[in-house]
PDB file of C-alpha atoms in Angstrom:
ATOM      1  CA  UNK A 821      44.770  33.993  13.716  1.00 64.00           C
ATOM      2  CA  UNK A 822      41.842  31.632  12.872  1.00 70.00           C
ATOM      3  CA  UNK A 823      41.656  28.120  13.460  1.00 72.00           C
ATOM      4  CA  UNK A 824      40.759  25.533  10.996  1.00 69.00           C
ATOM      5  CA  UNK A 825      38.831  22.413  12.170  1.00 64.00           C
ATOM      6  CA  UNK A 826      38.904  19.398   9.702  1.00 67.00           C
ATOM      7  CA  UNK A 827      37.294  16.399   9.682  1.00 64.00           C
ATOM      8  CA  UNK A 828      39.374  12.692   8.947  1.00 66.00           C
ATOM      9  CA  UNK A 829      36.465  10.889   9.001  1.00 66.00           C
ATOM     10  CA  UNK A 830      34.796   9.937   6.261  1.00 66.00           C
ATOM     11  CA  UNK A 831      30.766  10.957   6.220  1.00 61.00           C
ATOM     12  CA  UNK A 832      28.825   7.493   6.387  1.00 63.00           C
ATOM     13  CA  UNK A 833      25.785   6.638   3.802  1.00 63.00           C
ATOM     14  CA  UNK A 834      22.781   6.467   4.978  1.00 60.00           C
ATOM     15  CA  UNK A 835      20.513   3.429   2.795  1.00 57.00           C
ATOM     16  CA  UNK A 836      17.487   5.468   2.355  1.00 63.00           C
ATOM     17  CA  UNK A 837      14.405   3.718   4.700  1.00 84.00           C
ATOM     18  CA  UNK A 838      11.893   1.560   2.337  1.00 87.00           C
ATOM     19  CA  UNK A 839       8.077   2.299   3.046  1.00 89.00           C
ATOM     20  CA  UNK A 840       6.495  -1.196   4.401  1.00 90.00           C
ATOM     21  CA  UNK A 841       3.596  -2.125   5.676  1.00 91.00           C
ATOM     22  CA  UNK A 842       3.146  -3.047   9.468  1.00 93.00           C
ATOM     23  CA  UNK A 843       1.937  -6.172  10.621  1.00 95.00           C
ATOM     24  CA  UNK A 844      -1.172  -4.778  11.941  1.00 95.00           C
ATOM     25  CA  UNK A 845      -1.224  -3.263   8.655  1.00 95.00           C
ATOM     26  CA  UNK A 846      -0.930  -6.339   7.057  1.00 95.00           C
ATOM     27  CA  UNK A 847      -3.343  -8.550   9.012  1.00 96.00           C
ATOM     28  CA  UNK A 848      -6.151  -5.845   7.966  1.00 96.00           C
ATOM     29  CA  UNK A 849      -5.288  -6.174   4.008  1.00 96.00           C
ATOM     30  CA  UNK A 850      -4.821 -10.160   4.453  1.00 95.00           C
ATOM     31  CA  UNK A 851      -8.016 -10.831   6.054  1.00 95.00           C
ATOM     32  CA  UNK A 852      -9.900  -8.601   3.327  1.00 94.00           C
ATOM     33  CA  UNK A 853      -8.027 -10.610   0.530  1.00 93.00           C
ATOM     34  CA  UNK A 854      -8.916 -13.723   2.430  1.00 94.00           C
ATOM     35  CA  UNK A 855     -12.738 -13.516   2.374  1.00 92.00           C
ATOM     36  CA  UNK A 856     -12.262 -12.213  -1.026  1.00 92.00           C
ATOM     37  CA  UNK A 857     -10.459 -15.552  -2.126  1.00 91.00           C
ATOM     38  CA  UNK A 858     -13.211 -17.339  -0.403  1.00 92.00           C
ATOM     39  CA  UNK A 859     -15.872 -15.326  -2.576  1.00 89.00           C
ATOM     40  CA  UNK A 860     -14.255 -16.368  -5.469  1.00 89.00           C
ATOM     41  CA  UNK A 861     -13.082 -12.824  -6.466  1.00 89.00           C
ATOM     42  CA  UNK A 862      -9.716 -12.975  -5.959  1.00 90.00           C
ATOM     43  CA  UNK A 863      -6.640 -15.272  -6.792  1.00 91.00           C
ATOM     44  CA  UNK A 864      -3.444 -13.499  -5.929  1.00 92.00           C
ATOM     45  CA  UNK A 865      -1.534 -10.487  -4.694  1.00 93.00           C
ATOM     46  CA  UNK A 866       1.580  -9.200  -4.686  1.00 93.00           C
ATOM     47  CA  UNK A 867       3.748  -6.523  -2.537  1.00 94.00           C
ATOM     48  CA  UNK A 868       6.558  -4.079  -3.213  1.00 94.00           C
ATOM     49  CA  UNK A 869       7.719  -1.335  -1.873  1.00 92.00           C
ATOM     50  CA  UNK A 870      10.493   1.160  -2.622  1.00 90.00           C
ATOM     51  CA  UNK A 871      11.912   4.513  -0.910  1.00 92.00           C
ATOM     52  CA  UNK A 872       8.353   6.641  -1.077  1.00 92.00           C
ATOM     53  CA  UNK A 873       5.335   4.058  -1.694  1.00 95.00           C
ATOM     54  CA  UNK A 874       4.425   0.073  -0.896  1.00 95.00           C
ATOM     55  CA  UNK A 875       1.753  -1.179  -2.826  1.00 96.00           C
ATOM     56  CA  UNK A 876      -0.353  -4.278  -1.617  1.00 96.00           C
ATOM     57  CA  UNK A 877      -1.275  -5.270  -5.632  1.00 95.00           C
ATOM     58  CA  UNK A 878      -4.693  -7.857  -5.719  1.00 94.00           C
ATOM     59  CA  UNK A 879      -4.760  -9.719  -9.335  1.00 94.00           C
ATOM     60  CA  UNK A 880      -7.829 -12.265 -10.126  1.00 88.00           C
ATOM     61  CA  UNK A 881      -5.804 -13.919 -12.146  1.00 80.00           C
ATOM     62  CA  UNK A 882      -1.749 -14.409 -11.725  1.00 71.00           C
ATOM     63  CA  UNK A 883      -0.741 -13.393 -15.537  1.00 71.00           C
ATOM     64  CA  UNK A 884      -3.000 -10.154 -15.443  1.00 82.00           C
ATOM     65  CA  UNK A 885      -2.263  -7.124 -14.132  1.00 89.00           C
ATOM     66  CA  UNK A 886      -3.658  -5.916 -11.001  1.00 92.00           C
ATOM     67  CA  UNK A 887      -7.408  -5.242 -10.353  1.00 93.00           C
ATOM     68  CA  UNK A 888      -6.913  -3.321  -6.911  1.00 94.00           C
ATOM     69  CA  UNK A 889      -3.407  -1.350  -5.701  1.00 95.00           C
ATOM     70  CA  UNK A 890      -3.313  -0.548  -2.032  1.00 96.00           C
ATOM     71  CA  UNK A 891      -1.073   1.802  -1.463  1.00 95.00           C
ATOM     72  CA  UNK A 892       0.862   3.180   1.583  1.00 94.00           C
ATOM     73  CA  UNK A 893       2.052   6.790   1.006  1.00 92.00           C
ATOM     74  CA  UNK A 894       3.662   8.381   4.264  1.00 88.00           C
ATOM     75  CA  UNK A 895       4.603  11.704   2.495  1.00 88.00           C
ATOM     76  CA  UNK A 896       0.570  12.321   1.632  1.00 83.00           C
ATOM     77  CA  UNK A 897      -0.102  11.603   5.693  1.00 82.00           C
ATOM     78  CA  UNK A 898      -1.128  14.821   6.401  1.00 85.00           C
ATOM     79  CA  UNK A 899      -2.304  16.262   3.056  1.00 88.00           C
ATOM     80  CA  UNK A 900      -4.516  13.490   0.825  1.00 85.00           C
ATOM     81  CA  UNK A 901      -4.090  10.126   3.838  1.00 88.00           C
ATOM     82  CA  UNK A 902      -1.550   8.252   3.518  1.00 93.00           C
ATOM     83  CA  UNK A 903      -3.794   4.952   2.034  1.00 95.00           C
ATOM     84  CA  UNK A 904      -5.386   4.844  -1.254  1.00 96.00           C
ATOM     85  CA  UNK A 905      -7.587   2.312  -2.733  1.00 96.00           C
ATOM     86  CA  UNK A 906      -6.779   2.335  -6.419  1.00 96.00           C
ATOM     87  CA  UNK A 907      -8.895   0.470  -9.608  1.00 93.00           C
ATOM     88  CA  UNK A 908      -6.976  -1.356 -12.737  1.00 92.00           C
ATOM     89  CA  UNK A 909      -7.942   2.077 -14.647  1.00 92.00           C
ATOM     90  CA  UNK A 910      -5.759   4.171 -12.397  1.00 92.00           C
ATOM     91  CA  UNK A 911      -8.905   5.742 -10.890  1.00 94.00           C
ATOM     92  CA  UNK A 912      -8.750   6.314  -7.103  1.00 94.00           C
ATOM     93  CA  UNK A 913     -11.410   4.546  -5.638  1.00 95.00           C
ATOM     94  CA  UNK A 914     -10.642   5.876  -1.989  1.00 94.00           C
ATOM     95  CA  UNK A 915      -7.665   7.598  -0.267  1.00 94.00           C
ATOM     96  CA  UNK A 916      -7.851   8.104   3.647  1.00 93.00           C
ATOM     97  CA  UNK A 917      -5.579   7.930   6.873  1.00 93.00           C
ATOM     98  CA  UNK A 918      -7.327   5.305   8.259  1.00 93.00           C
ATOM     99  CA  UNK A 919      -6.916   1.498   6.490  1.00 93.00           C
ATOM    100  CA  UNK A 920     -10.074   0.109   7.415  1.00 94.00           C
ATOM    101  CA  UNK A 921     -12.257   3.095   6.114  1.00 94.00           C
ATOM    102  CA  UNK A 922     -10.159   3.041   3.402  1.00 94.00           C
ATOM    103  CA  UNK A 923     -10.517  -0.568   2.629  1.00 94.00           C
ATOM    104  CA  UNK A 924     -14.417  -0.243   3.063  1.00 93.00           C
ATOM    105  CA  UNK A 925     -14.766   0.532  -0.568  1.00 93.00           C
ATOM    106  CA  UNK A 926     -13.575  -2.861  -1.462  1.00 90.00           C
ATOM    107  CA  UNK A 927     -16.028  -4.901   1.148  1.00 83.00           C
ATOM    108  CA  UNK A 928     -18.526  -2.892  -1.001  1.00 74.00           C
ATOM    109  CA  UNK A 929     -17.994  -4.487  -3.689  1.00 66.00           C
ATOM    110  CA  UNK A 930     -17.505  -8.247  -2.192  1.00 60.00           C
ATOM    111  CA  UNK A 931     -21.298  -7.608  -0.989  1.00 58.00           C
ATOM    112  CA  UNK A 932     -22.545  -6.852  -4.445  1.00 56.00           C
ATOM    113  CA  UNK A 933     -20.247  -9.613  -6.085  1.00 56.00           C
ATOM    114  CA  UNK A 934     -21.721 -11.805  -3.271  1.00 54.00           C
ATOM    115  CA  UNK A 935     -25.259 -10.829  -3.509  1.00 54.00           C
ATOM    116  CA  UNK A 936     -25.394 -10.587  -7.492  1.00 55.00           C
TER     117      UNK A 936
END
């Protein structure tokens, strides 16, 4: 004789998880953006973020589309870094785990906008 188990609940949906960026993240990218604005280089950003990337998006103008993408991609963690500096052309300027070495590509480029 077997017994037969079944279940009268229901299984529950899980909403998949949306990649974000941390505050600490965040204070990084937004003091970088600010020194930018202050150079001049820089007018606005934007963020969004879905189930597998966020992307920090940094326009110099508002009706243009973006000159820089920063994005945040936790499934590349361990193989490419999960950060990646990318340029208006779709070129990858940088990828990396860490933000900061990351982002050094762009303070680069503030010290040649700055000093040229």
């Amino acid at each position: 004789m077997a017994i037969t188990l079944v279940s009268t609940t229901k299984a529950k949906k899980v909403a998949p998880e949306v990649v974000s960026y941390h505050r600490t993240e965040l204070a990084v990218i937004l003091s970088l953006y600010g020194r930018m604005v202050a150079a001049g280089e820089w007018r606005d950003y934007g963020i969004s973020s879905s189930r597998d990337i966020a992307i920090f998006s940094i326009f110099r103008h508002t009706s243009e589309n973006p000159v820089y993408r920063i994005e945040k991609r936790p499934k590349l963690a361990k193989k490419q870094g999960i950060y990646s500096v990318i340029a208006m052309n779709g070129q990858v300027l940088k990828r990396g785990r860490d933000l900061k070495t990351v982002l050094a590509v762009l303070e680069r480029k503030m010290i040649r906008a700055v000093s040229g």
